[in-house]
CSV table of C-alpha atoms and ligand atoms in Angstrom, one decimal:
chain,number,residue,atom,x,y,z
E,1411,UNK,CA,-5.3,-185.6,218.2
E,1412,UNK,CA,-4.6,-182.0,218.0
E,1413,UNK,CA,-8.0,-180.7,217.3
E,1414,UNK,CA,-8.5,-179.9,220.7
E,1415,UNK,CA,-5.1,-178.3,222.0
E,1416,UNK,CA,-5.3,-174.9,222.0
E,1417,UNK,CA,-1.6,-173.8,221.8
E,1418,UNK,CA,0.5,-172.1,224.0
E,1419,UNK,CA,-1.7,-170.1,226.2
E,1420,UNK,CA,-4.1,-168.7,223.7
E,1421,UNK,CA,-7.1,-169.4,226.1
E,1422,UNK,CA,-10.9,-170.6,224.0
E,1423,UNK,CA,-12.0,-167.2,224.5
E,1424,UNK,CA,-9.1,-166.0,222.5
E,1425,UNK,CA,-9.7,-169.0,220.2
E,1426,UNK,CA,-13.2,-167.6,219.7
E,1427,UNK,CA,-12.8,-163.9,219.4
E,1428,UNK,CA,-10.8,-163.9,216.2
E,1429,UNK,CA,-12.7,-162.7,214.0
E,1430,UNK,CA,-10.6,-164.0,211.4
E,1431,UNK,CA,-11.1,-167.5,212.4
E,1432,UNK,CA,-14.8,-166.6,213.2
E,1433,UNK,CA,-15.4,-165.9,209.5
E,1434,UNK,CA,-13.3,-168.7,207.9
E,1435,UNK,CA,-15.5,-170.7,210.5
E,1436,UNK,CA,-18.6,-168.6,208.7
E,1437,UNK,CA,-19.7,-167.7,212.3
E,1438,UNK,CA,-21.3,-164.2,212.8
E,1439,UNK,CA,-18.3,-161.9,213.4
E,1440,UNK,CA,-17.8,-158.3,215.4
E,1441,UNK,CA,-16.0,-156.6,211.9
E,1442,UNK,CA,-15.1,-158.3,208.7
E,1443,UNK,CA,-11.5,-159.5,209.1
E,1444,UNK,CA,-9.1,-158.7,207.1
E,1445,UNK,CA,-5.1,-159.6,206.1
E,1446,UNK,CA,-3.0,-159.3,203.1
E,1447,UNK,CA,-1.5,-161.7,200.7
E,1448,UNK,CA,2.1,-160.9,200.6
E,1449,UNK,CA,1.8,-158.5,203.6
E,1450,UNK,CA,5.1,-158.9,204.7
E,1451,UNK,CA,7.7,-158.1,202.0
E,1452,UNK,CA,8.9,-155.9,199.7
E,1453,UNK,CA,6.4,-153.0,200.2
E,1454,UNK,CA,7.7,-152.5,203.4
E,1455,UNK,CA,10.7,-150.1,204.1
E,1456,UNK,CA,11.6,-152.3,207.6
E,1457,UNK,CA,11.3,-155.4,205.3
E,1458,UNK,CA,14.3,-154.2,202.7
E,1459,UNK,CA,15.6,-152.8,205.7
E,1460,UNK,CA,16.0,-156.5,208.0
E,1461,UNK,CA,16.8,-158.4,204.2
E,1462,UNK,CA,19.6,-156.0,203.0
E,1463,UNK,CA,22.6,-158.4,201.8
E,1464,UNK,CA,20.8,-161.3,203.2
E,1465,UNK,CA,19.5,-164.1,200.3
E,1466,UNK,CA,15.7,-164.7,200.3
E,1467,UNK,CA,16.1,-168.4,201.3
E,1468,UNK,CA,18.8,-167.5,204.1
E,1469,UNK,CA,16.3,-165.1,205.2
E,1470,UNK,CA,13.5,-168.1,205.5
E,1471,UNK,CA,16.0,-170.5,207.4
E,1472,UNK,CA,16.7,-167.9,210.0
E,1473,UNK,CA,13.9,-167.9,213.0
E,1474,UNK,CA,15.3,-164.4,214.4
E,1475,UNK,CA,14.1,-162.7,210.9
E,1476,UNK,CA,11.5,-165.0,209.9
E,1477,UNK,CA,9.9,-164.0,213.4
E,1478,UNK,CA,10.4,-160.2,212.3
E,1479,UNK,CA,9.2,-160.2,208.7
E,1480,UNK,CA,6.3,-161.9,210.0
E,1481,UNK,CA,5.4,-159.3,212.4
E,1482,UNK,CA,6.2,-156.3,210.7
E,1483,UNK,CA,3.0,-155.9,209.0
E,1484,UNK,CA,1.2,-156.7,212.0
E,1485,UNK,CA,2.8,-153.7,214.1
E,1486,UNK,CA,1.8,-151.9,211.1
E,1487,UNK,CA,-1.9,-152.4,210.4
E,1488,UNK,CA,-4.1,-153.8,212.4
E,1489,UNK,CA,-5.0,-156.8,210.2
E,1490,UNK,CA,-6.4,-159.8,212.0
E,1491,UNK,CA,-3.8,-162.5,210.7
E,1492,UNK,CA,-0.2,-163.0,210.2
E,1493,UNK,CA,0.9,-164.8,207.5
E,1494,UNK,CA,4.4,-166.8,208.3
E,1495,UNK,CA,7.3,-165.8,206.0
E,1496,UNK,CA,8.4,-168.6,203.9
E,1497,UNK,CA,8.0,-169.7,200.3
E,1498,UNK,CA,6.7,-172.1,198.5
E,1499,UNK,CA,9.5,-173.9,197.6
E,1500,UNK,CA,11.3,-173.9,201.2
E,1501,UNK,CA,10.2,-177.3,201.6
E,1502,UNK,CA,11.6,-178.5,198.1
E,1503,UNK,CA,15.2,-176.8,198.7
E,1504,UNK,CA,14.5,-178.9,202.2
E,1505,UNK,CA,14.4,-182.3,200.7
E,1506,UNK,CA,17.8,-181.4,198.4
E,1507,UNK,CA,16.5,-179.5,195.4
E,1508,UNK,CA,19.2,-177.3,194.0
E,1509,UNK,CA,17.3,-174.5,193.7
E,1510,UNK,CA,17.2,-170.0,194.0
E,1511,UNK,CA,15.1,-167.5,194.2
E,1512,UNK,CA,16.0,-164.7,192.0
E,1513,UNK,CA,15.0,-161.2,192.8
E,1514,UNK,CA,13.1,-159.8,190.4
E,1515,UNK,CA,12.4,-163.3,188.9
E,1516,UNK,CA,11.3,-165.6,191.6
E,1517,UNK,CA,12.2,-169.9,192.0
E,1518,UNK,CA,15.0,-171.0,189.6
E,1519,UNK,CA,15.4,-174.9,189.8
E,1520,UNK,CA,19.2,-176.1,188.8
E,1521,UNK,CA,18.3,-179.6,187.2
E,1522,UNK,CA,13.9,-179.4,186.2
E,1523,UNK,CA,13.0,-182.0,186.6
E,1524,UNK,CA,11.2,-183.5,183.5
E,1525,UNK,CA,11.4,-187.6,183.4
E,1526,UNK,CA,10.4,-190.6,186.0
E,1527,UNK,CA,14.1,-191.0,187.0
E,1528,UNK,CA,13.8,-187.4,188.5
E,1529,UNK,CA,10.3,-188.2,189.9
E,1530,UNK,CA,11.2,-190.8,192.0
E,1531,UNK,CA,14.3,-188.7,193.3
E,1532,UNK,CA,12.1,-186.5,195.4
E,1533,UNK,CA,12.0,-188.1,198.5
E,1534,UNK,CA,9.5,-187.2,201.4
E,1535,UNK,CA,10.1,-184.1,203.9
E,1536,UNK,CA,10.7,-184.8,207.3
E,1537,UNK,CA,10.2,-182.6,210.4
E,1538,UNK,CA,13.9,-182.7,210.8
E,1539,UNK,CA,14.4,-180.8,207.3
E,1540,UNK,CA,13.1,-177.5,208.4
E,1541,UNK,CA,14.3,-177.3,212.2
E,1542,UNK,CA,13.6,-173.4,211.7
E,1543,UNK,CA,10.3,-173.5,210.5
E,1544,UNK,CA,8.7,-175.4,214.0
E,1545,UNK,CA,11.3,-173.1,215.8
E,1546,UNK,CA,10.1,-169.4,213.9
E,1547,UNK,CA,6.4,-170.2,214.5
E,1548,UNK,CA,6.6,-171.2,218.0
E,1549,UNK,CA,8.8,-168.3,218.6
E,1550,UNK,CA,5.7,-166.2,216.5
E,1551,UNK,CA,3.5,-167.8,219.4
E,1552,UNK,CA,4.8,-165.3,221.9
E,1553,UNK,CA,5.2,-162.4,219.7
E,1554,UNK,CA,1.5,-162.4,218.4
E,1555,UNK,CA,-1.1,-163.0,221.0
E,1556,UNK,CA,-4.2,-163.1,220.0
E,1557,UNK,CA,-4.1,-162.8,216.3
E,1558,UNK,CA,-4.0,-166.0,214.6
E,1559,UNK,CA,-0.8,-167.2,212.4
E,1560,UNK,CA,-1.6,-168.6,208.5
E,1561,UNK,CA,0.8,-171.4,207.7
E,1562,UNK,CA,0.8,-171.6,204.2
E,1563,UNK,CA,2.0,-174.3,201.7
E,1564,UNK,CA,2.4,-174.2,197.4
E,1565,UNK,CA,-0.1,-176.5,195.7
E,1566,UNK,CA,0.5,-179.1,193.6
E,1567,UNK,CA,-0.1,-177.8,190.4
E,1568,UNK,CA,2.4,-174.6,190.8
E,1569,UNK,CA,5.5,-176.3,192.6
E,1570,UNK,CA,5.2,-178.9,190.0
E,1571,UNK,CA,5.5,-176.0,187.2
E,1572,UNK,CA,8.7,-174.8,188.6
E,1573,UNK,CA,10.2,-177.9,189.1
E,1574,UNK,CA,9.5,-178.7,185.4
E,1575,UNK,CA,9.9,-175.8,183.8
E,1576,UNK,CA,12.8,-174.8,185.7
E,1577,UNK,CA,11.4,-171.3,186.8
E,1578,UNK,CA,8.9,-169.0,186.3
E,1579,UNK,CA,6.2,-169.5,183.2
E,1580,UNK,CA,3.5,-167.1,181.9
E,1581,UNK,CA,2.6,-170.5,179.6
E,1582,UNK,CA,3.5,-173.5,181.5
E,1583,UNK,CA,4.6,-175.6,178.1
E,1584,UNK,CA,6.3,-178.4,179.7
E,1585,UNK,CA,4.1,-178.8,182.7
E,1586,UNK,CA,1.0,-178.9,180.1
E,1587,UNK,CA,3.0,-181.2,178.0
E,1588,UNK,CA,3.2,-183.7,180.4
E,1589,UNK,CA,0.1,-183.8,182.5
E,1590,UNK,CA,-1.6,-184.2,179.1
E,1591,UNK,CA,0.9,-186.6,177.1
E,1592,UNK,CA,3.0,-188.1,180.5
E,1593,UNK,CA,-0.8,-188.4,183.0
E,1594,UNK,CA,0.8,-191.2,185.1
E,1595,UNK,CA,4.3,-189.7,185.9
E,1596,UNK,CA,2.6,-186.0,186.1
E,1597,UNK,CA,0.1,-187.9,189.1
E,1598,UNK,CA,3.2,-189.6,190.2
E,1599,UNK,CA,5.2,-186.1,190.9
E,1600,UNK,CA,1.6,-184.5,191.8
E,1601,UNK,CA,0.8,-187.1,194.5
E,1602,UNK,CA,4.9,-186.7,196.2
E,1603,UNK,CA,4.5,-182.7,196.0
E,1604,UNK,CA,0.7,-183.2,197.8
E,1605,UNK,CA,2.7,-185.5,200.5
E,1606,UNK,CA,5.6,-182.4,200.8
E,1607,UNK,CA,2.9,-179.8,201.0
E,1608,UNK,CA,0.3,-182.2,203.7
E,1609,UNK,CA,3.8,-182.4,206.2
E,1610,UNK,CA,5.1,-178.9,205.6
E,1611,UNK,CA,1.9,-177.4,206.7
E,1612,UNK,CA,1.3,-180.0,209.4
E,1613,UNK,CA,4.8,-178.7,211.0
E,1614,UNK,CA,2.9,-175.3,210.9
E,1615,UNK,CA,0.3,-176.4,212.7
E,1616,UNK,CA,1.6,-178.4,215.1
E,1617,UNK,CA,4.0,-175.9,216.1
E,1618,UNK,CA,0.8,-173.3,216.5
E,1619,UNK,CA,-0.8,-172.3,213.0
E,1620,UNK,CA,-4.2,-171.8,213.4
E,1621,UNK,CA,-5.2,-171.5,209.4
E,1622,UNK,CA,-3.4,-172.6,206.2
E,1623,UNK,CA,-3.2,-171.3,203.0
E,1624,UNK,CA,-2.8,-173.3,199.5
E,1625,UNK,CA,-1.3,-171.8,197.0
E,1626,UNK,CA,-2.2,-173.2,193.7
E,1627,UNK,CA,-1.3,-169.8,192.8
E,1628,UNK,CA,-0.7,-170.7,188.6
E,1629,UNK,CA,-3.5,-173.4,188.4
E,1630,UNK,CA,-5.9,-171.3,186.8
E,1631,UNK,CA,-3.8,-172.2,183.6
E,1632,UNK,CA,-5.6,-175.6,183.7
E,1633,UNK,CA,-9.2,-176.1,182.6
E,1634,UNK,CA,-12.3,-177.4,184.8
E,1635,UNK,CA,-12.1,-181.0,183.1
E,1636,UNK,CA,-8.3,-180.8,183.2
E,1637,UNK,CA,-8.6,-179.7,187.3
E,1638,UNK,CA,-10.7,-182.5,187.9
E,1639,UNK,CA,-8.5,-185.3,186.8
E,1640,UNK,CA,-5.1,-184.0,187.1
E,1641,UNK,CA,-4.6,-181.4,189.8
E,1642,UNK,CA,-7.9,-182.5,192.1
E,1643,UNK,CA,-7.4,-185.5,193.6
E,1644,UNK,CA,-3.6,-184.5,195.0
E,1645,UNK,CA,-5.1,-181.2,196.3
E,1646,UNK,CA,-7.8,-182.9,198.6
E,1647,UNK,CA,-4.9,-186.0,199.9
E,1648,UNK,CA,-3.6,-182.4,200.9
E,1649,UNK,CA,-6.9,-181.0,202.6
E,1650,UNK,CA,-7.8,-184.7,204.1
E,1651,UNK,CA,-4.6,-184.6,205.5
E,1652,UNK,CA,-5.1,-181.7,207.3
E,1653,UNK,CA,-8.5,-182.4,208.9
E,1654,UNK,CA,-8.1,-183.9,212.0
E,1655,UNK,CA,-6.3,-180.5,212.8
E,1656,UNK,CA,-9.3,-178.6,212.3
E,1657,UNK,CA,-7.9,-175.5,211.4
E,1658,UNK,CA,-9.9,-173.7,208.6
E,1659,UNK,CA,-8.0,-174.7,205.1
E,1660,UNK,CA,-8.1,-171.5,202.4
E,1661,UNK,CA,-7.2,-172.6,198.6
E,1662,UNK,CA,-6.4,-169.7,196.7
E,1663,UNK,CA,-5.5,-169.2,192.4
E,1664,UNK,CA,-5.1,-166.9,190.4
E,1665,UNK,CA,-7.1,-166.6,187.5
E,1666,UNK,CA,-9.5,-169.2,188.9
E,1667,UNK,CA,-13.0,-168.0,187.9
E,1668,UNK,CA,-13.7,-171.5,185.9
E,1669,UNK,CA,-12.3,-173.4,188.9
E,1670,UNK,CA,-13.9,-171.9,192.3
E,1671,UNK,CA,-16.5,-174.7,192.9
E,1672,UNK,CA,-14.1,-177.4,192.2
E,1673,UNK,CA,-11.6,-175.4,194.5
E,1674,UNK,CA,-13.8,-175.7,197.6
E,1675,UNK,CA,-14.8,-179.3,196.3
E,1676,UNK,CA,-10.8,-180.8,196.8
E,1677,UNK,CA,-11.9,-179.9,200.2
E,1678,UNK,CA,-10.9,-176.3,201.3
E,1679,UNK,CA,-13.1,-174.1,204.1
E,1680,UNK,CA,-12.4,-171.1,202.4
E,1681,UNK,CA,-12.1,-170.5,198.8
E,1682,UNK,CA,-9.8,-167.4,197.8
E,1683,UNK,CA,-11.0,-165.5,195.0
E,1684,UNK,CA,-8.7,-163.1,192.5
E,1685,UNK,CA,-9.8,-159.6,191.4
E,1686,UNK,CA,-11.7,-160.9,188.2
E,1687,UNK,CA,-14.7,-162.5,189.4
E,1688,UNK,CA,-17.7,-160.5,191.4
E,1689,UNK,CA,-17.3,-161.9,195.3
E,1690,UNK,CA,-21.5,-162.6,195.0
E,1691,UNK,CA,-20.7,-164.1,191.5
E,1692,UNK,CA,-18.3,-166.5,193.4
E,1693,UNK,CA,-20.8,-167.2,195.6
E,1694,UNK,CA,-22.9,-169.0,193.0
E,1695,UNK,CA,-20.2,-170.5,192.0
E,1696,UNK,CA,-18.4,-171.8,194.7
E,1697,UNK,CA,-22.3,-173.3,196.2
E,1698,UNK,CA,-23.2,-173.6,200.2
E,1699,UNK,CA,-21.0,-174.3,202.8
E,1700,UNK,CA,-17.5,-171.9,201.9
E,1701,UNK,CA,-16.4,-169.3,203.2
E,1702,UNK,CA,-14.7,-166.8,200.9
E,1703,UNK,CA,-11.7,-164.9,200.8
E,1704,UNK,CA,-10.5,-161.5,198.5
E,1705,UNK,CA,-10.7,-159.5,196.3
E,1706,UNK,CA,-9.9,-156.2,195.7
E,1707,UNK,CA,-7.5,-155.5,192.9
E,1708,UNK,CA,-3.7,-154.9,194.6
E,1709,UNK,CA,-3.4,-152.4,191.5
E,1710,UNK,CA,-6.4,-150.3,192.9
E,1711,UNK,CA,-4.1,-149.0,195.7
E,1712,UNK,CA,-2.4,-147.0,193.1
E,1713,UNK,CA,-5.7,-144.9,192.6
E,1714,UNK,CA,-6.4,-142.1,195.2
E,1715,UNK,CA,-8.4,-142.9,197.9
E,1716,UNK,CA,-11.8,-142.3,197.4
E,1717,UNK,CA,-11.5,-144.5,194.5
E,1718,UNK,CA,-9.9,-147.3,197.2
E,1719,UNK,CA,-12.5,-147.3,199.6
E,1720,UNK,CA,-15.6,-146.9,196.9
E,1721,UNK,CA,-14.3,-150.3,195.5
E,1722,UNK,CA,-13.5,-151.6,199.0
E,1723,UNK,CA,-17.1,-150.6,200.5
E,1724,UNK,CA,-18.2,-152.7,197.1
E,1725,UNK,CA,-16.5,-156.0,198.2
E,1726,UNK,CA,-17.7,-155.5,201.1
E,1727,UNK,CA,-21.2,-155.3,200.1
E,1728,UNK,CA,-20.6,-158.5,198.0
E,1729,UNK,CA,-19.0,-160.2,200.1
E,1730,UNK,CA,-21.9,-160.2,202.4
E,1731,UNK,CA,-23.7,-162.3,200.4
E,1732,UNK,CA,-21.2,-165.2,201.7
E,1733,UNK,CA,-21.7,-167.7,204.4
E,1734,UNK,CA,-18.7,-165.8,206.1
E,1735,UNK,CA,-15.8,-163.5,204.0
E,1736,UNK,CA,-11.9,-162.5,205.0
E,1737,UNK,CA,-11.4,-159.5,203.1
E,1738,UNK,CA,-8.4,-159.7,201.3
E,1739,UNK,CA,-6.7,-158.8,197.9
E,1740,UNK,CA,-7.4,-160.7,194.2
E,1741,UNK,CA,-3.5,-161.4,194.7
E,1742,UNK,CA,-0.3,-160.4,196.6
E,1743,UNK,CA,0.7,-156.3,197.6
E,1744,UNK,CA,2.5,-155.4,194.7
E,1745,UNK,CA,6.1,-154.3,195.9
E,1746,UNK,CA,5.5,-150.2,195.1
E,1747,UNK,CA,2.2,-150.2,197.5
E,1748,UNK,CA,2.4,-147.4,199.4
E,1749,UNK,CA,2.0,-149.2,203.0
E,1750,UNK,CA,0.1,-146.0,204.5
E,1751,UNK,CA,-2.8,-146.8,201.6
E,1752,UNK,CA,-2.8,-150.9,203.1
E,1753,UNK,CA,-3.3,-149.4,207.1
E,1754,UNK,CA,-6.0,-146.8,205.6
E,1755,UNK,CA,-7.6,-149.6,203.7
E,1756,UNK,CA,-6.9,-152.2,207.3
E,1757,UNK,CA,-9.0,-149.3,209.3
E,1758,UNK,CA,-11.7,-148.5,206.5
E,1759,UNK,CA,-12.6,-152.4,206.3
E,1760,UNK,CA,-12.8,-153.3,210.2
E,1761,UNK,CA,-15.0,-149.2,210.3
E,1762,UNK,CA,-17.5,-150.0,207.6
E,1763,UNK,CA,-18.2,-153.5,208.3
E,1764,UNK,CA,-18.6,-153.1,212.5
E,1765,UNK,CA,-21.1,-150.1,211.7
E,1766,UNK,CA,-23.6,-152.5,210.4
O,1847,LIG,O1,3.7,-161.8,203.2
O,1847,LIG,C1,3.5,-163.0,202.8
O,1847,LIG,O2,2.6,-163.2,202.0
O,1847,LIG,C2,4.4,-164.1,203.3
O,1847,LIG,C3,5.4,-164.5,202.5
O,1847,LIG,C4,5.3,-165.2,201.1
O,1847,LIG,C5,6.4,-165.2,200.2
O,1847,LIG,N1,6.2,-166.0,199.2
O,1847,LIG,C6,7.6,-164.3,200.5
O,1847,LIG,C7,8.4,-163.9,199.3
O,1847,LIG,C8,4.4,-166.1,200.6
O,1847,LIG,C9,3.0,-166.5,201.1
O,1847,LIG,C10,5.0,-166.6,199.4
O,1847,LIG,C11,4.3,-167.6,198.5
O,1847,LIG,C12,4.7,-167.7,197.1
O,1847,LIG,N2,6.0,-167.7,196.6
O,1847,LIG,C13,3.8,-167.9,196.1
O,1847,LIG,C14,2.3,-168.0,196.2
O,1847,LIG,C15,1.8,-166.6,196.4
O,1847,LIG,C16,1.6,-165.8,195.2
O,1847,LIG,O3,2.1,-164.7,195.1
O,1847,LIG,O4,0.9,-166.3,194.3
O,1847,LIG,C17,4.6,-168.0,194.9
O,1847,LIG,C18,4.0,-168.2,193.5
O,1847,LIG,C19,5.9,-167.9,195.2
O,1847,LIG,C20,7.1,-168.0,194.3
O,1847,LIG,C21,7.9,-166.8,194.4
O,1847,LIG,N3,8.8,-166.5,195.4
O,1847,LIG,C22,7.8,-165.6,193.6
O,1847,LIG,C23,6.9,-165.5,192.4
O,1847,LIG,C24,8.6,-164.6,194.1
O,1847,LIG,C25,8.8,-163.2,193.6
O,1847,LIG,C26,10.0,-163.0,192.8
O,1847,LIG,C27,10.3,-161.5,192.6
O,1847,LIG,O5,11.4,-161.1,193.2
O,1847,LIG,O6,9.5,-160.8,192.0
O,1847,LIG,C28,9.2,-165.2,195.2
O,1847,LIG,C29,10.2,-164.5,196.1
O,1847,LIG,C30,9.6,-164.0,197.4
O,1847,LIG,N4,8.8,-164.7,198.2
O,1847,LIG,C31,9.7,-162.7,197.9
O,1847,LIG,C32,9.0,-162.6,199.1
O,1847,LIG,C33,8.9,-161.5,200.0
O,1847,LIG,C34,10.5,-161.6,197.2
O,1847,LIG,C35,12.0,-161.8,197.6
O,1847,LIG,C36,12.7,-160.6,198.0
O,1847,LIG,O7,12.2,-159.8,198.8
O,1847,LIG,O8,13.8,-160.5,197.5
């Protein structure tokens, strides 16, 4: 098993000075880590710069500018994790889905996919289907020493709204419609987009991830009864899958608040927390034995500084009340962050939490 391989000449003492890992790992740590959701992209001047005239999902198939996007940020600031460039539905448009992702709008699926015919279409994902993904992040493994790579995958719940409602959804109609009047076929296309997600992280992983990220980012449409039943049970095949790897497993939504506990209970290390709930709030409600991950609004970095770092020294002194915290936005850097604010903000976390 893999548990035990440390990758590519990262030695243990490497393993073990990561503070990043140390927290997810809720293990006393030398500064509270900290990384951004969405830190590469379109905040970034170099990032508009290496995309110009080249399609988002040609961009993710290349390993020379996957390899770049993904370290961009982390020339920039001096976060303690990388997070690999991809997107969620890389996998998907893997396995045949005819599928875009419009800028400005995000996935747009050709043919949703909305009966069982269509279900039983998607077939597995195979290593083969994404040569480039095992190819960027061992490439990443010399480029990033000692800071650990997040491999990240979509959850269930959100890759199966775009491939039903055919895009983007503030509402998620269709989806809704059929997890509550269709249960058996929504489990059916839950359980095969769990499978997806289990292997598409695995090749992360076994190619030198350290951590992985779930992003169930539009699950917090779905009520705590709701959760339970439908989106649950695919979630933790997910998370069980990914044990014997033993690499800490972050689950992250937005608009969660309701579904924290039962976040961490599908079997995640850390649970990621949006802007909306108190980090020592989320502690009560996400119980012993997490780690937590967040949570400062992205929109705060629009305010001038002293604002930022009053509200940063206050997650900070919430987050303490956790078994171990990452710092980290509620969401994703909004694309018209000024970067200088996220390498102020990088410094003032890793300053404020070492002096204590
Ligand atoms: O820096 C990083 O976080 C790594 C890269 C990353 C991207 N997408 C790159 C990307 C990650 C982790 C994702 C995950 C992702 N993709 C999620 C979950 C995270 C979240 O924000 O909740 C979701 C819901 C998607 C689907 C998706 N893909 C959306 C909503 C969009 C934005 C559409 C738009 O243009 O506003 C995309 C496209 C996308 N994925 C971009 C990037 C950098 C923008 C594409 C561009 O630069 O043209």
């Amino acid at each position: 098993m893999p548990q035990d391989s440390v990758p590519h000449g990262a030695g243990p003492e490497q393993r073990e000075e990561s503070a990043f890992l140390l927290a997810c790992r809720r293990r006393p740590v030398p500064h509270t880590p900290v990384w951004f959701m969405r830190q590469a992209g379109r905040s970034l001047p170099e990032y508009r710069e290496a995309r110009a005239g080249i399609p988002m999902l040609e961009a993710c198939a290349r390993p020379d500018l996957v390899v770049e996007i993904t370290m961009q940020p982390v020339r920039r600031y001096a976060v303690d994790a990388a997070i690999f460039f991809s997107d969620i539905v890389v996998p998907l448009k893997a396995i045949g889905i005819d599928l875009d992702i419009k800028p400005g709008v995000g996935p747009v699926i050709a043919d949703p996919i909305r009966d069982a015919a269509a279900v039983d279409r998607l077939r597995p994902l195979e290593t083969d289907d994404v040569p480039f993904v095992s190819e960027a992040v061992r490439a990443l493994m010399g480029e990033l020493g000692g800071t650990p790579l997040i491999g990240f995958a979509g959850g269930p719940f959100t890759l199966a709204s775009y491939l039903i409602e055919g895009g983007p959804s503030k509402t998620h109609d269709r989806t809704k419609a059929m997890m509550y009047g269709e249960p058996e076929l929504f489990a059916r296309l839950l359980d095969r987009l769990a499978d997806i997600a289990a292997t598409y992280l695995k090749i992360q992983v076994e190619a030198g991830a350290r951590a992985i990220q779930l992003f169930d980012s539009w699950v917090g449409g779905v009520g705590p009864e709701d959760y339970r039943t439908s989106v649950l049970p695919h979630s933790r095949k997910i998370f069980t899958a990914l044990e014997p790897y033993d690499v800490p497993r972050i689950h992250f939504g937005v608009g969660t608040g309701e579904l924290l506990g039962l976040m961490g209970e599908a079997g995640a290390d850390v649970v990621g927390v949006d802007w909306r709930v108190p980090l020592d709030e989320a502690v009560l409600r996400v119980g012993p034995g997490k780690a937590l991950q967040g949570n400062l609004d992205p929109a705060i970095l629009f305010a001038p500084w002293d604002v930022i770092a009053t509200r940063a020294r206050d997650v900070l002194a919430r987050g303490r009340t956790a078994e171990g915290h990452v710092f980290n936005l509620g969401h994703g850097v909004l694309p018209t962050t000024d970067p200088d604010m996220l390498a102020r903000l990088t410094d003032f976390v890793h300053e404020e939490s070492a002096a204590r």
